[in-house]
Amino acid sequence: MEYNFSDIEKKWQLYWTKNGSYRVSNDSSRPKFFVMDMFPYPSGAGLHVGHPLGYIASDIYARYKRLKGFNVLHPMGYDAFGLPAEQYAIDHGIHPAVSTENNIANFRRQLDNIGFCFDWDREVRTSDPGYYKWTQWIFLQLFKSWYDKKANKAKPVEDLVALFEKQGNTGHPCPGDSGIRFTAAEWKGFDRRRREEILMNYRLAYCGYGEVNWCEALGTVLANDEVINGFSERGGHPVVKKKLRQWYLRITDYADRLLEGLETVDFSEAMKEMQTNWIGKSFGAEIDFDILDLSPSDEKLKVYTTRPDTLFGVDFMVIAPEHPLIGAITTAGQRPAMDEYIAYVKSRSERERMAEKKITGCFTGAFAIHPFSGLHIPIWTSEYVLAGYGTGAIMAVPCGDERDFKFARHFDLPITNIIGEAFNGVEANPTKDAILENSDFLDGLVMKDAIVIAIRHLEEKGIGIRKVNYRMRDAAFSRQRYWGEPFPIVWEPGIAVPLDEKQLPLELPHIEKYGPGPEGEGPLANVAAWTSRHLETNTMPGYAGSSWYFLRYMDPHNNEEFCSRAASDYWGQVDLYIGGTEHAVGHLLYSRMWTKFLFDRDYIGYDEPYKRLVNQGMIQGSSRFVYRLELKGKPVEMADRQGKLEGRNEPFFVSAGIASMQGTPEFHQLIELFVQNIYTDPSIELESINVSALHVDVNIVDGMELDIEAFKRWRSEYANAEFVLEEGKCFCGSEVEKMSKRLYNTVNPDDLVARYGADTFRMYEMFLGPVEQSKPWDTKGIEGVHRFLRKLWRLFFDETKGKVWTTEAVKDPEWKCIYRTIKKVEEATERFSFNTGVSALMIGVNELTDLKCSKKEVLGKLVVILTPYAPHVAEELWHLLGNEGSVLDAPYPKVEEKYLVESTKNYPIAINGKTRTELNIALDATQQQVEELVLADDVVKRWLEGNPPKKVVYVRNKMINVVV
RNA sequence: ACCGGGGUGGCGGAACAGGUAGACGCGCAGGACUUAAAAUCCUGUUGCCCGCAACGGCAGUACGGGUUCGAUUCCCGUCCCCGGUACCA
């Protein structure tokens, strides 16, 4: 009987489906464990070998935990709303609902091939009305909530209204507009529209005007994390700033808790770092400067600085070109220059600013007054100061800040040195360790100590306050698109009215055209039935549905609630979340915020969604190139041949090694000879030879060697290709690139599964290296893993003899071997080191083969520890051994430690080393036992002479360690 | 520039807490079986040196130093690669 993986895999996949083996109950006495993958966006391209990496890892872990006696929730779903489906609809006229459905079916087929243990009864799709009903519902709760900074949690807006009626907003300054201040009496006097306007400035989901990232090509607004260097993440189109009415999430209210929460979760340092940087918390002071010739009661110039210690090094002020004060303070004399400058700034796109960092600016003509020295400080404007951060104005300290320094040099402004020798006059020095000079009451202080003192003085004088700032802005939450969740909002003039929750879901209407609305709104603005109800025409962004999907898996069919409290209490946090790093500051931050919000409002019992996060690395493509010759030459007579040569149409290729000789006379000669041979015409002379590298399908290249016949079949235009060979072969060039259809370097898991089976494929993906690591794909080694499974199979069956396993009694060395293997595999699996887990299994099977051990008791244990890695073959062997039930529920074998104890003989010895367990053996050691050790040191000799060491320790079962 | 991660054979990678570096697999070389091939199995495979032989000697985990009886592992400095951020005051 041979190892027939395709029969085995088909058989057990069917069996598991029929028996509902992967169905998970919310009602179990076993401890729970929740393993979740980042659900995929079902793109049309299907899966390549890079995608399942994380899924295989989580599948192994989920199966392992199940064997260990846990009730494991391991679901899968689809992040089905999004731009590409709509883009595809525009290009191909296929409705997003249809293409999404097709793509999902294809994904599912590919996933099933690999044999995952997902509980498909719990599948979620964000585009399903039964799902987005609750996305809309949560949005409404956000809309109906505000953030109480005193209690540090979200609360219902009704509470806020009650507070306003009692005390106005003095206790709770407006987060959206600090200028809004009113008393209880005033509140009562406001009309409905004014009240709603004010409340909008408090809501956690709010609508407002703001600078947004507008992408003309995509016709929509994008969140900050969807913009990379001034281009859209999807498609790479230019993005510009635009002022638009938009929905936002007030995520900035959660900034501190998002930061603090990082300390309670198990994420990689890199991930925490990225989120921390994104939030960008900084400590400093806000300082008010009086402006010369404006009476003191008038507007002050408010700046934000993290370095109030440098207050006496201020040589000028810089305000953003968009700063509201700019019109008021610019003097008549400077006005023409200013108008010109502002026009220039407006003409520059975000991209241009980033690409060429020019030093530009314009003097306003106005002066600020230094609060301590009374000096007059010129106020400039420049595009390097951003309107959106801090107060949009800075105090410039050129001796300490590189940008200020360059600005000062460029415009020839004087530079005050407040740090003595620490400033060399050639470049700014941002140190905090220098001793201050020329700094009045701060003289002689070390800068970092001066910070608090400076703030105290500012606060005492009433001209400044301690201030915390964040880099993170509120998240843009609306898209001018069709394929997303509609907002359950009806517009009355100037007032956003939430839809009654009973009317949810507000279903997305079916449309055929996806163009923008009459005023640049989303396609929904073209739907009469929609606009006649005055419904919001924007839709929600991609991250809406993915911000809470982990909760829906717990209770996917609930029509009364997004997730029952009982279900969310039972399953709790996601114990293990697996996915790529690309969602570091998008999805992960948003879903953490939503979770905190739901916790605040008491809908769930924890405020971090993911207990542990593992980021799988990217599988890169290993591209292959063929080298094509482009010839120009001088053939005689035959006109058509000349045409061919001049037209560069000949499919001539050259092996990589020869291509690398390009430019040498040998190369020229070789190619000329080659062409002469082809045309059997020695009179041909080549004028020039160019070599161009072309991507070739990696699947027709074996290692570096091109399969020439397959290549000729690959493209009809290459059917008559001719090759300049090396050693009779045509070698390709290679390069590691992103895996992509366009580069012909994708490898389809379907092909590998068909050829080697799902079990081999799964184990090989893991064997490649640590899950977290990025690495180029290389199919070469898969044979080795496949050989392992066949070798394993031969422990049970022999091609000629048939069944070889027996029920004979197991001998000690055999026990030792299997228990050592169990221990190694278990430890490796536990710490997520699946490559070493596979290795340990291989070693185990090699050893059992060497021992010729085919005993049922041993093999039974082997099969169970194999199950997470290669479930199909494990199930088959489990049954062939005569076991009942499914191996999926077999108990994980326990290690009998007594078989693992090593003898004390022949250990090398170490002295004064670190400690280990199992003191007893060495401490009780008799002289004879000690002599059996390898003794090499006088310390040990002294021991034998009657001066026992303080401590003798076993190290790693391999070495004795002596502490004198 | 800043922050984070990392440099180990021909290659992917092991070495869990400082304790025999190179497990396991690929590749390569040689051999067995076979008319032959496939499949399978065996032997060797960090480098250099010695030898009839050995569980022989020396060097060796990017480079230079340090701590330690002992360092791939810890500390300092240098170089290189990858990922993130980028006028955030």
PDB file of N, CA and C in Angstrom, chain A residues 888-928:
ATOM      1  N   LEU A 888      -8.586  14.114  15.492  1.00  0.00           N
ATOM      2  CA  LEU A 888      -8.695  15.533  15.854  1.00  0.00           C
ATOM      3  C   LEU A 888      -9.007  15.701  17.332  1.00  0.00           C
ATOM      4  N   ASP A 889      -9.631  14.676  17.906  1.00  0.00           N
ATOM      5  CA  ASP A 889     -10.020  14.775  19.306  1.00  0.00           C
ATOM      6  C   ASP A 889      -9.211  13.850  20.205  1.00  0.00           C
ATOM      7  N   ALA A 890      -8.175  13.252  19.647  1.00  0.00           N
ATOM      8  CA  ALA A 890      -7.342  12.376  20.470  1.00  0.00           C
ATOM      9  C   ALA A 890      -6.638  13.226  21.528  1.00  0.00           C
ATOM     10  N   PRO A 891      -6.384  12.631  22.681  1.00  0.00           N
ATOM     11  CA  PRO A 891      -5.653  13.408  23.693  1.00  0.00           C
ATOM     12  C   PRO A 891      -4.187  13.526  23.309  1.00  0.00           C
ATOM     13  N   TYR A 892      -3.616  14.688  23.550  1.00  0.00           N
ATOM     14  CA  TYR A 892      -2.210  14.886  23.224  1.00  0.00           C
ATOM     15  C   TYR A 892      -1.376  14.020  24.162  1.00  0.00           C
ATOM     16  N   PRO A 893      -0.456  13.221  23.635  1.00  0.00           N
ATOM     17  CA  PRO A 893       0.276  12.287  24.496  1.00  0.00           C
ATOM     18  C   PRO A 893       1.118  13.002  25.542  1.00  0.00           C
ATOM     19  N   LYS A 894       1.156  12.416  26.702  1.00  0.00           N
ATOM     20  CA  LYS A 894       1.972  12.981  27.794  1.00  0.00           C
ATOM     21  C   LYS A 894       3.358  12.372  27.758  1.00  0.00           C
ATOM     22  N   VAL A 895       4.322  13.173  28.149  1.00  0.00           N
ATOM     23  CA  VAL A 895       5.708  12.707  28.140  1.00  0.00           C
ATOM     24  C   VAL A 895       6.016  11.978  29.437  1.00  0.00           C
ATOM     25  N   GLU A 896       6.561  10.791  29.325  1.00  0.00           N
ATOM     26  CA  GLU A 896       7.035  10.069  30.510  1.00  0.00           C
ATOM     27  C   GLU A 896       8.471  10.487  30.755  1.00  0.00           C
ATOM     28  N   GLU A 897       8.646  11.403  31.700  1.00  0.00           N
ATOM     29  CA  GLU A 897       9.959  12.012  31.902  1.00  0.00           C
ATOM     30  C   GLU A 897      11.050  10.975  32.214  1.00  0.00           C
ATOM     31  N   LYS A 898      10.641   9.863  32.843  1.00  0.00           N
ATOM     32  CA  LYS A 898      11.685   8.927  33.289  1.00  0.00           C
ATOM     33  C   LYS A 898      12.497   8.377  32.107  1.00  0.00           C
ATOM     34  N   TYR A 899      11.884   8.392  30.946  1.00  0.00           N
ATOM     35  CA  TYR A 899      12.626   7.892  29.786  1.00  0.00           C
ATOM     36  C   TYR A 899      13.599   8.929  29.233  1.00  0.00           C
ATOM     37  N   LEU A 900      13.471  10.128  29.715  1.00  0.00           N
ATOM     38  CA  LEU A 900      14.312  11.184  29.152  1.00  0.00           C
ATOM     39  C   LEU A 900      15.557  11.457  29.980  1.00  0.00           C
ATOM     40  N   VAL A 901      15.635  10.841  31.185  1.00  0.00           N
ATOM     41  CA  VAL A 901      16.793  11.100  32.038  1.00  0.00           C
ATOM     42  C   VAL A 901      18.034  10.455  31.436  1.00  0.00           C
ATOM     43  N   GLU A 902      19.080  11.242  31.371  1.00  0.00           N
ATOM     44  CA  GLU A 902      20.325  10.752  30.786  1.00  0.00           C
ATOM     45  C   GLU A 902      21.223  10.183  31.887  1.00  0.00           C
ATOM     46  N   SER A 903      22.144   9.377  31.518  1.00  0.00           N
ATOM     47  CA  SER A 903      23.100   8.881  32.507  1.00  0.00           C
ATOM     48  C   SER A 903      24.121   9.975  32.782  1.00  0.00           C
ATOM     49  N   THR A 904      24.852   9.843  33.885  1.00  0.00           N
ATOM     50  CA  THR A 904      25.784  10.906  34.271  1.00  0.00           C
ATOM     51  C   THR A 904      27.167  10.703  33.681  1.00  0.00           C
ATOM     52  N   LYS A 905      27.318   9.670  32.920  1.00  0.00           N
ATOM     53  CA  LYS A 905      28.673   9.362  32.447  1.00  0.00           C
ATOM     54  C   LYS A 905      29.152  10.299  31.343  1.00  0.00           C
ATOM     55  N   ASN A 906      30.444  10.492  31.373  1.00  0.00           N
ATOM     56  CA  ASN A 906      31.104  11.172  30.265  1.00  0.00           C
ATOM     57  C   ASN A 906      30.600  12.579  29.968  1.00  0.00           C
ATOM     58  N   TYR A 907      30.314  13.280  31.032  1.00  0.00           N
ATOM     59  CA  TYR A 907      29.967  14.680  30.800  1.00  0.00           C
ATOM     60  C   TYR A 907      31.190  15.543  30.974  1.00  0.00           C
ATOM     61  N   PRO A 908      31.344  16.506  30.151  1.00  0.00           N
ATOM     62  CA  PRO A 908      32.388  17.497  30.419  1.00  0.00           C
ATOM     63  C   PRO A 908      31.991  18.314  31.642  1.00  0.00           C
ATOM     64  N   ILE A 909      32.906  19.009  32.177  1.00  0.00           N
ATOM     65  CA  ILE A 909      32.605  19.701  33.430  1.00  0.00           C
ATOM     66  C   ILE A 909      32.882  21.189  33.297  1.00  0.00           C
ATOM     67  N   ALA A 910      32.075  21.984  33.964  1.00  0.00           N
ATOM     68  CA  ALA A 910      32.284  23.421  33.955  1.00  0.00           C
ATOM     69  C   ALA A 910      32.329  23.916  35.389  1.00  0.00           C
ATOM     70  N   ILE A 911      32.936  25.039  35.580  1.00  0.00           N
ATOM     71  CA  ILE A 911      33.171  25.513  36.938  1.00  0.00           C
ATOM     72  C   ILE A 911      32.609  26.920  37.115  1.00  0.00           C
ATOM     73  N   ASN A 912      32.058  27.154  38.288  1.00  0.00           N
ATOM     74  CA  ASN A 912      31.548  28.490  38.609  1.00  0.00           C
ATOM     75  C   ASN A 912      30.508  29.018  37.628  1.00  0.00           C
ATOM     76  N   GLY A 913      29.868  28.121  36.970  1.00  0.00           N
ATOM     77  CA  GLY A 913      28.893  28.566  35.976  1.00  0.00           C
ATOM     78  C   GLY A 913      27.563  28.903  36.600  1.00  0.00           C
ATOM     79  N   LYS A 914      26.571  29.032  35.769  1.00  0.00           N
ATOM     80  CA  LYS A 914      25.238  29.348  36.248  1.00  0.00           C
ATOM     81  C   LYS A 914      24.534  28.083  36.735  1.00  0.00           C
ATOM     82  N   THR A 915      23.427  28.238  37.382  1.00  0.00           N
ATOM     83  CA  THR A 915      22.759  27.112  38.027  1.00  0.00           C
ATOM     84  C   THR A 915      21.764  26.417  37.111  1.00  0.00           C
ATOM     85  N   ARG A 916      21.484  25.181  37.464  1.00  0.00           N
ATOM     86  CA  ARG A 916      20.452  24.426  36.781  1.00  0.00           C
ATOM     87  C   ARG A 916      19.728  23.563  37.799  1.00  0.00           C
ATOM     88  N   THR A 917      18.762  22.810  37.326  1.00  0.00           N
ATOM     89  CA  THR A 917      18.012  21.933  38.219  1.00  0.00           C
ATOM     90  C   THR A 917      18.767  20.643  38.482  1.00  0.00           C
ATOM     91  N   GLU A 918      18.134  19.743  39.203  1.00  0.00           N
ATOM     92  CA  GLU A 918      18.661  18.402  39.460  1.00  0.00           C
ATOM     93  C   GLU A 918      19.998  18.426  40.164  1.00  0.00           C
ATOM     94  N   LEU A 919      20.010  19.149  41.255  1.00  0.00           N
ATOM     95  CA  LEU A 919      21.203  19.214  42.087  1.00  0.00           C
ATOM     96  C   LEU A 919      21.565  17.863  42.664  1.00  0.00           C
ATOM     97  N   ASN A 920      20.515  17.102  42.936  1.00  0.00           N
ATOM     98  CA  ASN A 920      20.709  15.888  43.722  1.00  0.00           C
ATOM     99  C   ASN A 920      21.809  14.978  43.200  1.00  0.00           C
ATOM    100  N   ILE A 921      21.831  14.721  41.952  1.00  0.00           N
ATOM    101  CA  ILE A 921      22.763  13.732  41.424  1.00  0.00           C
ATOM    102  C   ILE A 921      24.203  14.103  41.774  1.00  0.00           C
ATOM    103  N   ALA A 922      24.534  15.319  41.499  1.00  0.00           N
ATOM    104  CA  ALA A 922      25.904  15.717  41.705  1.00  0.00           C
ATOM    105  C   ALA A 922      26.243  15.862  43.183  1.00  0.00           C
ATOM    106  N   LEU A 923      25.332  16.413  43.956  1.00  0.00           N
ATOM    107  CA  LEU A 923      25.613  16.600  45.376  1.00  0.00           C
ATOM    108  C   LEU A 923      25.794  15.274  46.090  1.00  0.00           C
ATOM    109  N   ASP A 924      25.057  14.288  45.641  1.00  0.00           N
ATOM    110  CA  ASP A 924      25.164  12.977  46.275  1.00  0.00           C
ATOM    111  C   ASP A 924      26.237  12.120  45.621  1.00  0.00           C
ATOM    112  N   ALA A 925      26.867  12.696  44.642  1.00  0.00           N
ATOM    113  CA  ALA A 925      27.800  11.881  43.877  1.00  0.00           C
ATOM    114  C   ALA A 925      28.917  11.339  44.749  1.00  0.00           C
ATOM    115  N   THR A 926      29.161  10.092  44.559  1.00  0.00           N
ATOM    116  CA  THR A 926      30.280   9.492  45.270  1.00  0.00           C
ATOM    117  C   THR A 926      31.531   9.779  44.468  1.00  0.00           C
ATOM    118  N   GLN A 927      32.666   9.507  45.102  1.00  0.00           N
ATOM    119  CA  GLN A 927      33.923   9.733  44.402  1.00  0.00           C
ATOM    120  C   GLN A 927      33.958   8.958  43.092  1.00  0.00           C
ATOM    121  N   GLN A 928      33.452   7.755  43.140  1.00  0.00           N
ATOM    122  CA  GLN A 928      33.517   6.923  41.947  1.00  0.00           C
ATOM    123  C   GLN A 928      32.730   7.532  40.798  1.00  0.00           C
TER     124      GLN A 928
END
